[in-house]
Amino acid sequence: MKNERQIHIEYMKKIAVLTSGGDAPGMNAAIRAVVRTAVYHGCEAVGVFQGYQGLIDGDFKRLHVRSVAKILGRGGTILKSARCEEFRSVEGRRNAHQALLEHEVDALVVIGGNGTFEGAMHFSKETGFPVIGLPGTIDNDLSGSDFTIGFDTATNTVVEAVDKIRDTADSHNRLFFVEVMGRDSGFIALHSGIATGAVAVMTPESGISIEDLVGILNNGQASNKTSSIVIVAEGHPEGGAFEIAKKVHAIDNKYETRITVLGHLQRGGDPSCADRVLASRLGVAAVEGLLSGKRNVMAGVVNDRLVYFPFEEVIENKSASLEDEVRIAKILSI
Ligand code: F6P
């Protein structure tokens, strides 16, 4: 008698994989895991280049076990990535479906963030094509996984940079505003802020007004702080580091202030051990999930357990889960 996985393996012969949205360290480790797990289970693996654009254009290439050798520890994505306007339309998604059918692909693994899953959700609803997602974004803003692939590496990069900035801030008794990525969520800012002892972390979640910030800085100075680092999340409603520094200056200009915008250096670099392991685990979960009949879900790890959540649920904002970090950052920065 055939078990469930055997039945799916029989019809699932070709699995495609793509990366979409902003690249994230660990995407290559995930691609490698998808390809090797597919081959391990007797399927053919196909790489789609340039994200959803490549899906529409039929930019496909067969990947073998050795095609993904020595990429485990490399940043970026060998499949390239893109944000694709065309895939936002029904017609674009229809063309992508057509290309998959022409190449006789049976299922698709998409690795990306919010925008990627929004596209995947519409695509799978409209076409019924089997899709599984993996959370690949430095922003960590997806529900359905405690951590996303790339977040650990990016946060460590920020911590390394801020530690260096601290040397100068301390030597010159300066106030630094450091702007970090995260689109509209404060995971990178709050985690790196806690890890570097920032005097304040300005994120959409932390609810610190400019007046509050001036008060925090003055209290710090009154209690003999010699240097202050304020981490600013790029998506802060008051603006980025430049705007917030300007607004602070307009109220109180006694600080010698400098600004650093870390920008895209946060997205590059070799993935950390945690990201390589997470990506490998999820890559296996994507293929084995498809083979056991899972569809239109994202694989994630919650409380160290493998879970699968529907796309509609994972794109929900998970900023509420930052409540604890907001409190910790506040308590420890006195
Ligand atoms: O989603 C990842 C991310 O790095 C965000 O943190 C940032 O807002 C955005 O991508 C930047 O996008 P781009 O590389 O297209 O400028």
PDB file of C-alpha atoms in Angstrom, residues 93-278:
ATOM      1  CA  ARG A  93       0.512  35.828 -12.871  1.00  0.00           C
ATOM      2  CA  ARG A  94      -1.320  34.034 -15.714  1.00  0.00           C
ATOM      3  CA  ASN A  95       1.813  34.274 -17.856  1.00  0.00           C
ATOM      4  CA  ALA A  96       3.919  32.927 -15.007  1.00  0.00           C
ATOM      5  CA  HIS A  97       1.550  29.969 -14.659  1.00  0.00           C
ATOM      6  CA  GLN A  98       1.782  29.326 -18.381  1.00  0.00           C
ATOM      7  CA  ALA A  99       5.601  29.276 -18.218  1.00  0.00           C
ATOM      8  CA  LEU A 100       5.513  26.773 -15.353  1.00  0.00           C
ATOM      9  CA  LEU A 101       3.197  24.493 -17.319  1.00  0.00           C
ATOM     10  CA  GLU A 102       5.339  24.770 -20.449  1.00  0.00           C
ATOM     11  CA  HIS A 103       8.395  23.727 -18.456  1.00  0.00           C
ATOM     12  CA  GLU A 104       6.394  20.880 -16.881  1.00  0.00           C
ATOM     13  CA  VAL A 105       7.044  22.142 -13.369  1.00  0.00           C
ATOM     14  CA  ASP A 106       4.791  20.547 -10.732  1.00  0.00           C
ATOM     15  CA  ALA A 107       5.402  22.811  -7.735  1.00  0.00           C
ATOM     16  CA  LEU A 108       7.126  26.032  -6.750  1.00  0.00           C
ATOM     17  CA  VAL A 109       9.129  27.142  -3.702  1.00  0.00           C
ATOM     18  CA  VAL A 110       9.347  30.921  -3.211  1.00  0.00           C
ATOM     19  CA  ILE A 111      11.863  32.446  -0.812  1.00  0.00           C
ATOM     20  CA  GLY A 112      11.214  36.050   0.173  1.00  0.00           C
ATOM     21  CA  GLY A 113       9.341  38.499   2.357  1.00  0.00           C
ATOM     22  CA  ASN A 114       5.973  40.167   2.599  1.00  0.00           C
ATOM     23  CA  GLY A 115       5.583  41.194  -1.043  1.00  0.00           C
ATOM     24  CA  THR A 116       6.671  37.739  -2.199  1.00  0.00           C
ATOM     25  CA  PHE A 117       3.951  36.038  -0.168  1.00  0.00           C
ATOM     26  CA  GLU A 118       1.295  38.485  -1.215  1.00  0.00           C
ATOM     27  CA  GLY A 119       2.105  37.573  -4.817  1.00  0.00           C
ATOM     28  CA  ALA A 120       2.239  33.855  -3.997  1.00  0.00           C
ATOM     29  CA  MET A 121      -1.131  34.045  -2.253  1.00  0.00           C
ATOM     30  CA  HIS A 122      -2.882  35.573  -5.297  1.00  0.00           C
ATOM     31  CA  PHE A 123      -1.053  33.262  -7.679  1.00  0.00           C
ATOM     32  CA  SER A 124      -1.983  30.074  -5.878  1.00  0.00           C
ATOM     33  CA  LYS A 125      -5.610  31.169  -5.409  1.00  0.00           C
ATOM     34  CA  GLU A 126      -6.015  32.034  -9.091  1.00  0.00           C
ATOM     35  CA  THR A 127      -4.199  29.054 -10.584  1.00  0.00           C
ATOM     36  CA  GLY A 128      -4.404  26.274  -7.976  1.00  0.00           C
ATOM     37  CA  PHE A 129      -0.679  25.701  -8.576  1.00  0.00           C
ATOM     38  CA  PRO A 130       1.117  24.166  -5.549  1.00  0.00           C
ATOM     39  CA  VAL A 131       3.346  26.769  -3.875  1.00  0.00           C
ATOM     40  CA  ILE A 132       5.296  26.744  -0.611  1.00  0.00           C
ATOM     41  CA  GLY A 133       7.053  29.776   0.826  1.00  0.00           C
ATOM     42  CA  LEU A 134      10.168  30.222   2.935  1.00  0.00           C
ATOM     43  CA  PRO A 135      10.672  33.390   5.016  1.00  0.00           C
ATOM     44  CA  GLY A 136      13.730  35.101   3.527  1.00  0.00           C
ATOM     45  CA  THR A 137      14.071  38.727   4.631  1.00  0.00           C
ATOM     46  CA  ILE A 138      16.347  40.636   6.981  1.00  0.00           C
ATOM     47  CA  ASP A 139      13.283  42.484   8.336  1.00  0.00           C
ATOM     48  CA  ASN A 140      11.876  39.561  10.397  1.00  0.00           C
ATOM     49  CA  ASP A 141       8.414  41.017   9.837  1.00  0.00           C
ATOM     50  CA  LEU A 142       6.554  37.832   8.886  1.00  0.00           C
ATOM     51  CA  SER A 143       4.165  36.076  11.208  1.00  0.00           C
ATOM     52  CA  GLY A 144       4.458  32.289  11.157  1.00  0.00           C
ATOM     53  CA  SER A 145       8.147  32.089  12.033  1.00  0.00           C
ATOM     54  CA  ASP A 146       9.969  33.369  15.093  1.00  0.00           C
ATOM     55  CA  PHE A 147      12.870  34.349  12.851  1.00  0.00           C
ATOM     56  CA  THR A 148      13.266  34.866   9.140  1.00  0.00           C
ATOM     57  CA  ILE A 149      16.306  33.796   7.123  1.00  0.00           C
ATOM     58  CA  GLY A 150      18.777  36.712   7.119  1.00  0.00           C
ATOM     59  CA  PHE A 151      17.632  38.515  10.240  1.00  0.00           C
ATOM     60  CA  ASP A 152      20.310  37.078  12.525  1.00  0.00           C
ATOM     61  CA  THR A 153      23.129  37.954  10.118  1.00  0.00           C
ATOM     62  CA  ALA A 154      21.807  41.461   9.452  1.00  0.00           C
ATOM     63  CA  THR A 155      21.399  42.193  13.141  1.00  0.00           C
ATOM     64  CA  ASN A 156      24.933  40.994  13.836  1.00  0.00           C
ATOM     65  CA  THR A 157      26.198  43.268  11.076  1.00  0.00           C
ATOM     66  CA  VAL A 158      24.428  46.216  12.694  1.00  0.00           C
ATOM     67  CA  VAL A 159      25.826  45.329  16.115  1.00  0.00           C
ATOM     68  CA  GLU A 160      29.365  45.176  14.730  1.00  0.00           C
ATOM     69  CA  ALA A 161      28.942  48.572  13.055  1.00  0.00           C
ATOM     70  CA  VAL A 162      27.374  50.237  16.104  1.00  0.00           C
ATOM     71  CA  ASP A 163      30.110  48.884  18.388  1.00  0.00           C
ATOM     72  CA  LYS A 164      32.621  50.631  16.123  1.00  0.00           C
ATOM     73  CA  ILE A 165      30.615  53.852  16.090  1.00  0.00           C
ATOM     74  CA  ARG A 166      30.508  53.678  19.884  1.00  0.00           C
ATOM     75  CA  ASP A 167      34.324  53.999  20.016  1.00  0.00           C
ATOM     76  CA  THR A 168      34.146  57.370  18.279  1.00  0.00           C
ATOM     77  CA  ALA A 169      31.030  58.466  20.160  1.00  0.00           C
ATOM     78  CA  ASP A 170      32.809  57.745  23.436  1.00  0.00           C
ATOM     79  CA  SER A 171      36.120  59.308  22.451  1.00  0.00           C
ATOM     80  CA  HIS A 172      34.413  62.565  21.462  1.00  0.00           C
ATOM     81  CA  ASN A 173      31.458  62.611  23.893  1.00  0.00           C
ATOM     82  CA  ARG A 174      29.096  62.643  20.956  1.00  0.00           C
ATOM     83  CA  LEU A 175      25.500  61.804  20.202  1.00  0.00           C
ATOM     84  CA  PHE A 176      25.063  59.458  17.221  1.00  0.00           C
ATOM     85  CA  PHE A 177      21.880  58.677  15.338  1.00  0.00           C
ATOM     86  CA  VAL A 178      22.227  55.369  13.496  1.00  0.00           C
ATOM     87  CA  GLU A 179      19.557  54.506  10.939  1.00  0.00           C
ATOM     88  CA  VAL A 180      18.884  50.836  10.309  1.00  0.00           C
ATOM     89  CA  MET A 181      16.687  48.939   7.849  1.00  0.00           C
ATOM     90  CA  GLY A 182      13.457  47.099   8.524  1.00  0.00           C
ATOM     91  CA  ARG A 183      11.003  48.826   6.200  1.00  0.00           C
ATOM     92  CA  ASP A 184       8.063  49.482   8.532  1.00  0.00           C
ATOM     93  CA  SER A 185       8.998  47.194  11.349  1.00  0.00           C
ATOM     94  CA  GLY A 186      11.407  47.619  14.233  1.00  0.00           C
ATOM     95  CA  PHE A 187      12.927  44.159  14.688  1.00  0.00           C
ATOM     96  CA  ILE A 188      16.427  45.058  13.498  1.00  0.00           C
ATOM     97  CA  ALA A 189      16.357  48.352  15.396  1.00  0.00           C
ATOM     98  CA  LEU A 190      15.149  46.917  18.707  1.00  0.00           C
ATOM     99  CA  HIS A 191      17.346  43.826  18.683  1.00  0.00           C
ATOM    100  CA  SER A 192      20.482  45.751  17.722  1.00  0.00           C
ATOM    101  CA  GLY A 193      19.550  48.560  20.131  1.00  0.00           C
ATOM    102  CA  ILE A 194      19.334  46.136  23.041  1.00  0.00           C
ATOM    103  CA  ALA A 195      22.541  44.413  21.959  1.00  0.00           C
ATOM    104  CA  THR A 196      24.543  47.659  21.746  1.00  0.00           C
ATOM    105  CA  GLY A 197      23.098  49.496  24.748  1.00  0.00           C
ATOM    106  CA  ALA A 198      21.457  52.261  22.733  1.00  0.00           C
ATOM    107  CA  VAL A 199      20.104  55.134  24.821  1.00  0.00           C
ATOM    108  CA  ALA A 200      16.875  54.998  22.794  1.00  0.00           C
ATOM    109  CA  VAL A 201      15.444  52.987  19.932  1.00  0.00           C
ATOM    110  CA  MET A 202      13.102  54.921  17.675  1.00  0.00           C
ATOM    111  CA  THR A 203      10.757  52.465  15.963  1.00  0.00           C
ATOM    112  CA  PRO A 204       7.096  52.626  14.975  1.00  0.00           C
ATOM    113  CA  GLU A 205       6.426  50.273  17.929  1.00  0.00           C
ATOM    114  CA  SER A 206       8.349  52.036  20.686  1.00  0.00           C
ATOM    115  CA  GLY A 207       6.085  55.089  20.964  1.00  0.00           C
ATOM    116  CA  ILE A 208       8.878  57.542  21.871  1.00  0.00           C
ATOM    117  CA  SER A 209       8.068  61.107  20.773  1.00  0.00           C
ATOM    118  CA  ILE A 210      10.752  63.677  19.905  1.00  0.00           C
ATOM    119  CA  GLU A 211      10.057  65.418  23.229  1.00  0.00           C
ATOM    120  CA  ASP A 212      10.455  62.081  25.060  1.00  0.00           C
ATOM    121  CA  LEU A 213      13.734  61.537  23.245  1.00  0.00           C
ATOM    122  CA  VAL A 214      15.092  64.929  24.281  1.00  0.00           C
ATOM    123  CA  GLY A 215      14.120  64.083  27.878  1.00  0.00           C
ATOM    124  CA  ILE A 216      15.901  60.699  27.647  1.00  0.00           C
ATOM    125  CA  LEU A 217      19.068  62.350  26.284  1.00  0.00           C
ATOM    126  CA  ASN A 218      19.067  65.013  28.983  1.00  0.00           C
ATOM    127  CA  ASN A 219      18.550  62.431  31.731  1.00  0.00           C
ATOM    128  CA  GLY A 220      21.454  60.449  30.304  1.00  0.00           C
ATOM    129  CA  GLN A 221      23.704  63.458  30.359  1.00  0.00           C
ATOM    130  CA  ALA A 222      22.634  64.376  33.881  1.00  0.00           C
ATOM    131  CA  SER A 223      23.553  60.845  35.003  1.00  0.00           C
ATOM    132  CA  ASN A 224      27.053  61.098  33.431  1.00  0.00           C
ATOM    133  CA  LYS A 225      26.532  59.262  30.139  1.00  0.00           C
ATOM    134  CA  THR A 226      29.494  60.265  28.007  1.00  0.00           C
ATOM    135  CA  SER A 227      28.209  59.015  24.671  1.00  0.00           C
ATOM    136  CA  SER A 228      24.763  58.258  23.341  1.00  0.00           C
ATOM    137  CA  ILE A 229      23.633  56.111  20.456  1.00  0.00           C
ATOM    138  CA  VAL A 230      20.066  56.440  19.213  1.00  0.00           C
ATOM    139  CA  ILE A 231      19.001  53.694  16.816  1.00  0.00           C
ATOM    140  CA  VAL A 232      16.379  54.851  14.317  1.00  0.00           C
ATOM    141  CA  ALA A 233      14.293  52.424  12.277  1.00  0.00           C
ATOM    142  CA  GLU A 234      14.056  53.667   8.688  1.00  0.00           C
ATOM    143  CA  GLY A 235      10.260  53.383   8.781  1.00  0.00           C
ATOM    144  CA  HIS A 236       9.782  55.684  11.775  1.00  0.00           C
ATOM    145  CA  PRO A 237       6.749  57.979  11.280  1.00  0.00           C
ATOM    146  CA  GLU A 238       8.841  61.027  12.339  1.00  0.00           C
ATOM    147  CA  GLY A 239      11.319  60.279   9.525  1.00  0.00           C
ATOM    148  CA  GLY A 240      14.769  58.707   9.298  1.00  0.00           C
ATOM    149  CA  ALA A 241      17.897  59.538  11.317  1.00  0.00           C
ATOM    150  CA  PHE A 242      18.473  62.909   9.594  1.00  0.00           C
ATOM    151  CA  GLU A 243      14.939  64.153  10.232  1.00  0.00           C
ATOM    152  CA  ILE A 244      14.846  62.950  13.819  1.00  0.00           C
ATOM    153  CA  ALA A 245      18.268  64.484  14.566  1.00  0.00           C
ATOM    154  CA  LYS A 246      17.071  67.779  13.072  1.00  0.00           C
ATOM    155  CA  LYS A 247      13.913  67.747  15.212  1.00  0.00           C
ATOM    156  CA  VAL A 248      15.933  67.021  18.378  1.00  0.00           C
ATOM    157  CA  HIS A 249      18.334  69.814  17.478  1.00  0.00           C
ATOM    158  CA  ALA A 250      15.437  72.242  17.050  1.00  0.00           C
ATOM    159  CA  ILE A 251      14.437  71.633  20.682  1.00  0.00           C
ATOM    160  CA  ASP A 252      17.890  71.273  22.217  1.00  0.00           C
ATOM    161  CA  ASN A 253      21.093  71.988  20.346  1.00  0.00           C
ATOM    162  CA  LYS A 254      23.692  71.345  23.016  1.00  0.00           C
ATOM    163  CA  TYR A 255      24.728  67.942  21.662  1.00  0.00           C
ATOM    164  CA  GLU A 256      27.540  67.370  19.208  1.00  0.00           C
ATOM    165  CA  THR A 257      25.655  65.151  16.814  1.00  0.00           C
ATOM    166  CA  ARG A 258      26.649  62.794  14.004  1.00  0.00           C
ATOM    167  CA  ILE A 259      24.492  60.604  11.780  1.00  0.00           C
ATOM    168  CA  THR A 260      25.192  57.236  10.163  1.00  0.00           C
ATOM    169  CA  VAL A 261      22.839  55.497   7.757  1.00  0.00           C
ATOM    170  CA  LEU A 262      23.924  51.862   7.541  1.00  0.00           C
ATOM    171  CA  GLY A 263      21.932  51.126   4.376  1.00  0.00           C
ATOM    172  CA  HIS A 264      22.532  48.079   2.228  1.00  0.00           C
ATOM    173  CA  LEU A 265      25.629  46.856   4.004  1.00  0.00           C
ATOM    174  CA  GLN A 266      23.065  45.292   6.375  1.00  0.00           C
ATOM    175  CA  ARG A 267      21.859  42.947   3.624  1.00  0.00           C
ATOM    176  CA  GLY A 268      25.223  41.572   2.526  1.00  0.00           C
ATOM    177  CA  GLY A 269      27.792  39.229   3.961  1.00  0.00           C
ATOM    178  CA  ASP A 270      28.161  35.573   4.788  1.00  0.00           C
ATOM    179  CA  PRO A 271      25.188  34.149   6.664  1.00  0.00           C
ATOM    180  CA  SER A 272      25.626  33.396  10.365  1.00  0.00           C
ATOM    181  CA  CYS A 273      25.471  29.834  11.670  1.00  0.00           C
ATOM    182  CA  ALA A 274      21.901  30.452  12.894  1.00  0.00           C
ATOM    183  CA  ASP A 275      20.789  31.600   9.430  1.00  0.00           C
ATOM    184  CA  ARG A 276      22.496  28.686   7.664  1.00  0.00           C
ATOM    185  CA  VAL A 277      20.820  26.188   9.972  1.00  0.00           C
ATOM    186  CA  LEU A 278      17.395  27.872   9.749  1.00  0.00           C
TER     187      LEU A 278
END
